[in-house]
PDB file of C-alpha atoms in Angstrom:
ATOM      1  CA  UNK A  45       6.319 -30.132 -14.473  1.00 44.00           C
ATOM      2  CA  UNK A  46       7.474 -29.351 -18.199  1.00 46.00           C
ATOM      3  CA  UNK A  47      11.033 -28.341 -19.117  1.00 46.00           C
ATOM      4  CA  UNK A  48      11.987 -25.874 -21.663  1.00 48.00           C
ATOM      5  CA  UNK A  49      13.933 -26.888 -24.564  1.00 45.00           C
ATOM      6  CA  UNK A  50      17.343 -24.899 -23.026  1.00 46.00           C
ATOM      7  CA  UNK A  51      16.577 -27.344 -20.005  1.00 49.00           C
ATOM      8  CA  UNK A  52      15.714 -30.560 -22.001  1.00 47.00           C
ATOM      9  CA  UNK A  53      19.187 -30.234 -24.208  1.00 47.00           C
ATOM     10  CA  UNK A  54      20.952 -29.066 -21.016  1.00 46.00           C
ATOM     11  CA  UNK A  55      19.758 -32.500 -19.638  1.00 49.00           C
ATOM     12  CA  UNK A  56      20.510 -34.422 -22.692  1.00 46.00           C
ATOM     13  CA  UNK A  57      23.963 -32.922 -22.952  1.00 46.00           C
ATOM     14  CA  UNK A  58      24.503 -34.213 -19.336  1.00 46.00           C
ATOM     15  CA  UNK A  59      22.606 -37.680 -20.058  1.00 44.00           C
ATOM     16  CA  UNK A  60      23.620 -38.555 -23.674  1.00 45.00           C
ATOM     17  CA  UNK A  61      21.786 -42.234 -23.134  1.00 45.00           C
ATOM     18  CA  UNK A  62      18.557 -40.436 -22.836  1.00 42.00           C
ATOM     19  CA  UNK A  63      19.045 -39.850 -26.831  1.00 43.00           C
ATOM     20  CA  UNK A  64      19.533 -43.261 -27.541  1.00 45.00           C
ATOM     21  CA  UNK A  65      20.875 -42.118 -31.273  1.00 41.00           C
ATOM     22  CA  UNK A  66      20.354 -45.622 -33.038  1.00 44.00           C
ATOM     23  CA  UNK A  67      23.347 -43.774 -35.640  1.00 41.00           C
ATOM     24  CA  UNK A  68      25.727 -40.896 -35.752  1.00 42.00           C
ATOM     25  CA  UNK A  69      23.986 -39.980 -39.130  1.00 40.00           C
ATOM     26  CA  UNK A  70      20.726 -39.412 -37.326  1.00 45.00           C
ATOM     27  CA  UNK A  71      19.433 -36.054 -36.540  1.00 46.00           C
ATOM     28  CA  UNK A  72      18.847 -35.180 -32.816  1.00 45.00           C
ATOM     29  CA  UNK A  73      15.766 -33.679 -33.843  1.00 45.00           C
ATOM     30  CA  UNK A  74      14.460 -36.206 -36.163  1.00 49.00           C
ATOM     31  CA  UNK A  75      15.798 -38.617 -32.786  1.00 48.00           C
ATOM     32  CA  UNK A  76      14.083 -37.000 -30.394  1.00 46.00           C
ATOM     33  CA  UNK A  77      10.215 -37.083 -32.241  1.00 48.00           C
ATOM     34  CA  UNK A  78       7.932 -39.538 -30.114  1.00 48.00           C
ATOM     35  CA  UNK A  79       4.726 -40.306 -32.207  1.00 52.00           C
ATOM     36  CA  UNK A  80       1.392 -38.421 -30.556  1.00 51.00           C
ATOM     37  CA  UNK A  81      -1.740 -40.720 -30.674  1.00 51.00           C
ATOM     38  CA  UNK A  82      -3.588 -37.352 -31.371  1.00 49.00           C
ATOM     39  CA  UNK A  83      -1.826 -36.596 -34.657  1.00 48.00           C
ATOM     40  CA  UNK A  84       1.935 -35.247 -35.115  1.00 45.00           C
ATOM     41  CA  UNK A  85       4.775 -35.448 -33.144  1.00 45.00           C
ATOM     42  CA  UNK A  86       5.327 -34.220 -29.455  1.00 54.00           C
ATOM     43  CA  UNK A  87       8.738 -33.046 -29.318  1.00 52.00           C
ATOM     44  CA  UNK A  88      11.325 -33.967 -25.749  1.00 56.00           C
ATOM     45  CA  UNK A  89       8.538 -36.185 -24.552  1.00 59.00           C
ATOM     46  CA  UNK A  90      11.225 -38.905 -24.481  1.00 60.00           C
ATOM     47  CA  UNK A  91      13.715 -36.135 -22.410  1.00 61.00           C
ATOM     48  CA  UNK A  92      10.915 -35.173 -20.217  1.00 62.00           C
ATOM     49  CA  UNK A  93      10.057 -38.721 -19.144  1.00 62.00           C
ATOM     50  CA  UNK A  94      13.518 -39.752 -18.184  1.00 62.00           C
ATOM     51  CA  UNK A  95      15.048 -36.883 -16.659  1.00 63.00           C
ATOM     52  CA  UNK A  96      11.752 -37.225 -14.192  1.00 63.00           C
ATOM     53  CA  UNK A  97      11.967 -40.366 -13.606  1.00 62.00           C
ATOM     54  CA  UNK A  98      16.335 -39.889 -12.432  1.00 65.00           C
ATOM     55  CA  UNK A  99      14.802 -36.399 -10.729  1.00 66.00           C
ATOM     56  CA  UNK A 100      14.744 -36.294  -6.769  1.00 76.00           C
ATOM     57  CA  UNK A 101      11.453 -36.666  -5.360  1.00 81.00           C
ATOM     58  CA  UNK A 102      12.308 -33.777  -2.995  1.00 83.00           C
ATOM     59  CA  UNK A 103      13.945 -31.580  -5.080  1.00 82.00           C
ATOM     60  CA  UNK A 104      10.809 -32.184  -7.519  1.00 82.00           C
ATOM     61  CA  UNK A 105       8.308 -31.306  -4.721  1.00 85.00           C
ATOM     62  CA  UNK A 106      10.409 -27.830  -3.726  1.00 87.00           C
ATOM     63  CA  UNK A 107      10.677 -27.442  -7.148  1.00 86.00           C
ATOM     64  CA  UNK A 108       6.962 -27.688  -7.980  1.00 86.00           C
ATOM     65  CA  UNK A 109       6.602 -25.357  -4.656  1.00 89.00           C
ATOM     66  CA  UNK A 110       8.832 -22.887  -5.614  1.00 89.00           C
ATOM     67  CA  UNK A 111       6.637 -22.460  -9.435  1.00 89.00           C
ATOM     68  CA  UNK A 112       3.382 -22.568  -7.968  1.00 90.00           C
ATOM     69  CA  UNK A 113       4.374 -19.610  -5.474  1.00 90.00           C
ATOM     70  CA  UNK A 114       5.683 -17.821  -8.599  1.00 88.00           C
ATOM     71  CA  UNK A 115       2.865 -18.211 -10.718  1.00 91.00           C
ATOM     72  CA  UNK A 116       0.200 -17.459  -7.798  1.00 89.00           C
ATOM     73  CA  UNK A 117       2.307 -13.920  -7.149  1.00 88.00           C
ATOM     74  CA  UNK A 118       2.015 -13.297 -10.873  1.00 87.00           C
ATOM     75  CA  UNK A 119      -1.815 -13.608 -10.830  1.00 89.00           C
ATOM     76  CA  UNK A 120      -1.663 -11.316  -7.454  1.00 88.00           C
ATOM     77  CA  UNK A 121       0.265  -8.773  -9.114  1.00 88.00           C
ATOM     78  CA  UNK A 122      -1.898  -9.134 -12.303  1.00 86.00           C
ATOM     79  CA  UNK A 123      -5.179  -9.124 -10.601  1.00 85.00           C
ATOM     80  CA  UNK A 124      -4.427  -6.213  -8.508  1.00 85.00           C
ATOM     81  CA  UNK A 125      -2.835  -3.589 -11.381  1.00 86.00           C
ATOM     82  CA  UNK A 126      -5.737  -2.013 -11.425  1.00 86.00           C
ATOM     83  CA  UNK A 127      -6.555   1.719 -11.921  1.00 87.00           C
ATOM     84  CA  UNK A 128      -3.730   4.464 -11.540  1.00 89.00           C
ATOM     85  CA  UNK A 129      -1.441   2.657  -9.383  1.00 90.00           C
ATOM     86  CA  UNK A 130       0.709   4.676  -6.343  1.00 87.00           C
ATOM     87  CA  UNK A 131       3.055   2.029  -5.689  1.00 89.00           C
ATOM     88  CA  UNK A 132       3.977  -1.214  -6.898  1.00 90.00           C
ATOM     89  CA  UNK A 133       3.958  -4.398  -5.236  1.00 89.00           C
ATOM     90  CA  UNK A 134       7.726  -4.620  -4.687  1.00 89.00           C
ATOM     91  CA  UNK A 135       7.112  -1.209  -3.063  1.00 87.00           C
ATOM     92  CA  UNK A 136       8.889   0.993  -5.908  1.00 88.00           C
ATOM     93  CA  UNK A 137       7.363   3.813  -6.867  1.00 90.00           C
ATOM     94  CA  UNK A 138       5.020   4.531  -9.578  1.00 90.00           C
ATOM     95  CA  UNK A 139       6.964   6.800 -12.070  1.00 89.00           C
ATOM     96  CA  UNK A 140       5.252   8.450 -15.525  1.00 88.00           C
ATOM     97  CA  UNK A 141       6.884   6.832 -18.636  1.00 87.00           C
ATOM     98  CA  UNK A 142       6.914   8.327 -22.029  1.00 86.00           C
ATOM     99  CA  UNK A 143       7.800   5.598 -24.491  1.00 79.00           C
ATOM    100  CA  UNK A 144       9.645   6.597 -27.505  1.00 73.00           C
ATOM    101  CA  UNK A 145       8.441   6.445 -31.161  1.00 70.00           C
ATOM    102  CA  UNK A 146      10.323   3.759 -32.120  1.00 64.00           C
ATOM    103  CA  UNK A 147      10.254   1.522 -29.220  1.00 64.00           C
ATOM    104  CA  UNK A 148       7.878  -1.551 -30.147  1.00 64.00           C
ATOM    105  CA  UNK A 149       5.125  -2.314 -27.434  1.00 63.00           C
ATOM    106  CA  UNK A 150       2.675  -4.993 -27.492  1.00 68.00           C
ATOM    107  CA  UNK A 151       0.654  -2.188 -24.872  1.00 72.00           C
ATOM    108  CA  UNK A 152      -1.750   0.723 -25.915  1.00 73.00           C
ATOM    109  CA  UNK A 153      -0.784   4.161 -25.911  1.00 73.00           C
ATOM    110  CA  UNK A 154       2.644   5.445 -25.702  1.00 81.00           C
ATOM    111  CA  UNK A 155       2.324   6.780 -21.793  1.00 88.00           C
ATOM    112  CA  UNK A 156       2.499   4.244 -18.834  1.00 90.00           C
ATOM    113  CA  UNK A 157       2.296   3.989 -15.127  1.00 90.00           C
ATOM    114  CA  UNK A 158       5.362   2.047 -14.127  1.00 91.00           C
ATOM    115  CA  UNK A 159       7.400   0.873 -11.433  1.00 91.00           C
ATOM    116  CA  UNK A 160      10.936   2.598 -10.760  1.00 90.00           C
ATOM    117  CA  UNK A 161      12.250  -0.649  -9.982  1.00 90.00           C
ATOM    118  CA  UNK A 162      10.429  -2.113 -13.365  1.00 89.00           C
ATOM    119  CA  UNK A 163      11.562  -5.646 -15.041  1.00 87.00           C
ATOM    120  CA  UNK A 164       9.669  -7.660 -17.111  1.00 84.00           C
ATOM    121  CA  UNK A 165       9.177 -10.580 -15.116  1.00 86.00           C
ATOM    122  CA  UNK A 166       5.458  -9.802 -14.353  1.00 86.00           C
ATOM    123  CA  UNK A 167       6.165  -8.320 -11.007  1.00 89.00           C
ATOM    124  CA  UNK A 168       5.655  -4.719 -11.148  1.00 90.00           C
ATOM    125  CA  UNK A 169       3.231  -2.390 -12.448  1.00 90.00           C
ATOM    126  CA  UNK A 170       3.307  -1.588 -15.996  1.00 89.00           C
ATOM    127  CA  UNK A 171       0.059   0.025 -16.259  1.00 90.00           C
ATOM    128  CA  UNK A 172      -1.200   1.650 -19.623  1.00 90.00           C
ATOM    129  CA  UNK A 173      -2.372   5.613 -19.225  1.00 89.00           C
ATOM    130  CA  UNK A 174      -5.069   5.073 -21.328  1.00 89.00           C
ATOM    131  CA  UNK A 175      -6.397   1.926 -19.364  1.00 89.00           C
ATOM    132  CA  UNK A 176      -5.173   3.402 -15.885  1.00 90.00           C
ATOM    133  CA  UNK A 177      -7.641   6.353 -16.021  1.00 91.00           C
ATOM    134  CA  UNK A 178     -10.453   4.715 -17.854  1.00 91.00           C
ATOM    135  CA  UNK A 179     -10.574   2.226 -15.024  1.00 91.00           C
ATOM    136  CA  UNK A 180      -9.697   5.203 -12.611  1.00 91.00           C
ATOM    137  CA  UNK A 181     -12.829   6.881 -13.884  1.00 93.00           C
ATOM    138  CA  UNK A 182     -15.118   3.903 -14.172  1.00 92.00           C
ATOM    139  CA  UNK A 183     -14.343   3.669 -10.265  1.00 91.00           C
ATOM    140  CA  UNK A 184     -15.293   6.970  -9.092  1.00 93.00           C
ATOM    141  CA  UNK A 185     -18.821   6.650 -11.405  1.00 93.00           C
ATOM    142  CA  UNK A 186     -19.536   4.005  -9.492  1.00 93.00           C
ATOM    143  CA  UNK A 187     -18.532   5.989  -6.265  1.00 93.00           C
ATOM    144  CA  UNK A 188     -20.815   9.052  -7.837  1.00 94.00           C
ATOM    145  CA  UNK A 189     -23.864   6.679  -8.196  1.00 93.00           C
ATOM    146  CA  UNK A 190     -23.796   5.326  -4.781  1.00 92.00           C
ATOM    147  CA  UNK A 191     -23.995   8.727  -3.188  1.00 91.00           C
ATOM    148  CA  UNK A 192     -26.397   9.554  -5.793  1.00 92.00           C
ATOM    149  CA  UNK A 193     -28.402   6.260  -4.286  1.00 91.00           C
ATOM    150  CA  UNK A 194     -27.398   7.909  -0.280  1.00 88.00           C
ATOM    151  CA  UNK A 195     -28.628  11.540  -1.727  1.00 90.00           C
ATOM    152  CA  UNK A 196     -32.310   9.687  -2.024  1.00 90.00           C
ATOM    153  CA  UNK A 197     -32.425   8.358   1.372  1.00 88.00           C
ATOM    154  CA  UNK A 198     -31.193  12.270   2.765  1.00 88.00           C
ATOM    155  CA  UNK A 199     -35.293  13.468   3.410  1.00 89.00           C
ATOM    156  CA  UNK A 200     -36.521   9.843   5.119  1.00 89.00           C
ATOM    157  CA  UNK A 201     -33.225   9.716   7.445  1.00 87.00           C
ATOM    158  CA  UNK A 202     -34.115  13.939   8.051  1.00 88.00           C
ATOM    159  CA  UNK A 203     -37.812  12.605   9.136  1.00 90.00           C
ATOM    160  CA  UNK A 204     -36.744   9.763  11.379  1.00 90.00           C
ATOM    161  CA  UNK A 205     -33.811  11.953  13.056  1.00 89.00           C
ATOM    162  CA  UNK A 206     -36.711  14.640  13.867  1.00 90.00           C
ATOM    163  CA  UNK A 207     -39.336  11.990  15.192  1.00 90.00           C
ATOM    164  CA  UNK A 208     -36.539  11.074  17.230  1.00 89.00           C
ATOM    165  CA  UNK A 209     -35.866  14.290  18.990  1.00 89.00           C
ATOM    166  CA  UNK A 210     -39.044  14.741  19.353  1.00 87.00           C
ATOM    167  CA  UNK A 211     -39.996  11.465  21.464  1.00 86.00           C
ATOM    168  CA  UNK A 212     -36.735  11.790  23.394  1.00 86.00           C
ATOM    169  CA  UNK A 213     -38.024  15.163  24.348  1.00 85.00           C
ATOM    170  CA  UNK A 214     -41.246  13.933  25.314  1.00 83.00           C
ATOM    171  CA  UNK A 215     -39.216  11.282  27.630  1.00 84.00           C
ATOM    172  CA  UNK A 216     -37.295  13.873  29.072  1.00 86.00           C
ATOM    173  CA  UNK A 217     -40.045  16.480  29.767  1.00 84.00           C
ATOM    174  CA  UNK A 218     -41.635  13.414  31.283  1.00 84.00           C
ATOM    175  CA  UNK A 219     -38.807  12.434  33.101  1.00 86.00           C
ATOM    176  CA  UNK A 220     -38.394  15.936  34.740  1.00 86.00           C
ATOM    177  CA  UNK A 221     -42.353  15.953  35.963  1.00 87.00           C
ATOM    178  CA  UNK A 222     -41.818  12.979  37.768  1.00 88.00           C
ATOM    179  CA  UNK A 223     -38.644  14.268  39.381  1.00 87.00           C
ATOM    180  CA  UNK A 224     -40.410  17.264  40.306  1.00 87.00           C
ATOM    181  CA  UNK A 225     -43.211  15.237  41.811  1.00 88.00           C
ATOM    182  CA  UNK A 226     -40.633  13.432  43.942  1.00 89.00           C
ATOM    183  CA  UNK A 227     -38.787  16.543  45.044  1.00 87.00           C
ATOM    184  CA  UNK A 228     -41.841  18.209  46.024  1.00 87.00           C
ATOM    185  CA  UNK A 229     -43.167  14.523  48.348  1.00 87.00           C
ATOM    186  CA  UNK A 230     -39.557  15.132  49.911  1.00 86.00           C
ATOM    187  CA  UNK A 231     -39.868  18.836  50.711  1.00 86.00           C
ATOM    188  CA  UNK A 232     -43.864  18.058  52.744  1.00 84.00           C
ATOM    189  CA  UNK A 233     -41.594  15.328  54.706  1.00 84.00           C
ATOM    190  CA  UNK A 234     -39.196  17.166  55.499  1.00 85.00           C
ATOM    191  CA  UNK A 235     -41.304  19.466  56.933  1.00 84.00           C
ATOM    192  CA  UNK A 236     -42.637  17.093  59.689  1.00 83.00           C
ATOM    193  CA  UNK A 237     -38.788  16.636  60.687  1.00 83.00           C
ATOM    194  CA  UNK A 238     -38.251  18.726  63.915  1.00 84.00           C
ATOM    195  CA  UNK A 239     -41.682  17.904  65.079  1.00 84.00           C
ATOM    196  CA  UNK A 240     -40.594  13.837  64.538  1.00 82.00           C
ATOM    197  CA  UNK A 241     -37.239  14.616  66.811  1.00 83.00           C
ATOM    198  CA  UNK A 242     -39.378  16.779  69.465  1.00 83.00           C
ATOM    199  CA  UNK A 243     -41.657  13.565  69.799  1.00 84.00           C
ATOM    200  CA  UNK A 244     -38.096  11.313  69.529  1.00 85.00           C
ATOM    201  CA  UNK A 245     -36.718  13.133  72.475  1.00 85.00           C
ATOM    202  CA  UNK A 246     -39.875  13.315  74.655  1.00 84.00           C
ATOM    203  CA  UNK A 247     -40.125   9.473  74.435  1.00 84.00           C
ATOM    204  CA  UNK A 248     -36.291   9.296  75.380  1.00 82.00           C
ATOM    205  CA  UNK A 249     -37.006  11.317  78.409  1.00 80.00           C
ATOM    206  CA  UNK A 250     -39.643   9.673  79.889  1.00 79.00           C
ATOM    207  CA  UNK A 251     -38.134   6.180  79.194  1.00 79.00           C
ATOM    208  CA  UNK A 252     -35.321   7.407  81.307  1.00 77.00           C
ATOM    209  CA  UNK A 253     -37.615   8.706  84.211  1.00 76.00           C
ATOM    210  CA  UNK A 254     -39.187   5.472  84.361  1.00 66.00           C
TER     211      UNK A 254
END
């Protein structure tokens, strides 16, 4: 975890033995330069060093927690400002900003998407015009060419939906024949009904005479 150099003089101001000035004449600057094996001098390596070694382990950890939840929501926000935005990650809306002539901008073009809510703290949507619609465009090509690819496959699906209908309506002609069949074996039995219960009753009777 590095410090900034607000944070390391901050700390030095609080800690003055972390200097170790070896004279009043001395230079903080000149002081504070810790020779670099690699060449050159690193610069509040000495600061750095001490202030984490009198740090709190746990304030370091939530410390280190809290950045790396910062950073990952920057690359979140980053990865996802994509295309013409409708609403930014804080949930602001997406306003149209005209940026005047002689406002300097490190962005192309001079028209943005951008959060109502907008800071620069890399957690809204700043989104270029120019870039917004390109990549707005670029998406619905891509969209175009995979219906293009569906299009193709409109005659073979056409052929397969027809063969289909036409064996289901093979089953259900079939089906219906063999109903009929049935119906019709039914019908020739129930014919032989009253004669069955005129045969049923004589038997009854002359059970009961003998």
């Amino acid at each position: 975890m590095g410090f900034s150099v607000s944070e390391a003089i901050l700390c030095a101001t609080r800690y003055p033995s972390i200097l170790s000035i070896k004279s009043p004449s001395e230079s903080l600057v000149e002081d504070l330069r810790v020779p670099n094996p690699e060449g050159g001098f690193d610069f509040l390596v000495k600061i750095d060093k001490l202030v984490r070694s009198r740090m709190d382990p746990a304030t370091e950890i939530r410390e280190t927690k809290r950045k790396k939840e910062y950073i990952n929501m920057l690359a979140n926000v980053a990865d996802s400002e994509t295309g013409i935005p409708t609403r930014c990650p804080c949930g602001g809306r997406i306003i149209h900003e005209v940026r005047g002539k002689d406002d300097y901008d490190t962005l192309p073009g001079k028209r943005f998407f951008t959060c109502k809510n907008y800071e620069a703290d890399g957690l809204h949507y700043r989104q270029p015009w120019v870039i917004g619609v390109e990549e707005h465009i670029e998406r619905l090509t891509r969209r175009v060419e995979e219906g293009e690819v569906l299009i193709k496959f409109v005659p073979e699906v056409n052929y397969k939906i027809q063969r289909l209908e036409g064996e289901v309506q093979a089953l259900t002609q079939e089906h219906i024949e063999r109903l009929t069949r049935r119906v019709e074996e039914v019908e020739v039995l129930i014919k032989f009904v009253p004669e069955v219960n005129y045969k049923i009753q004589r038997l009854e009777v002359r059970v009961a005479v003998a």
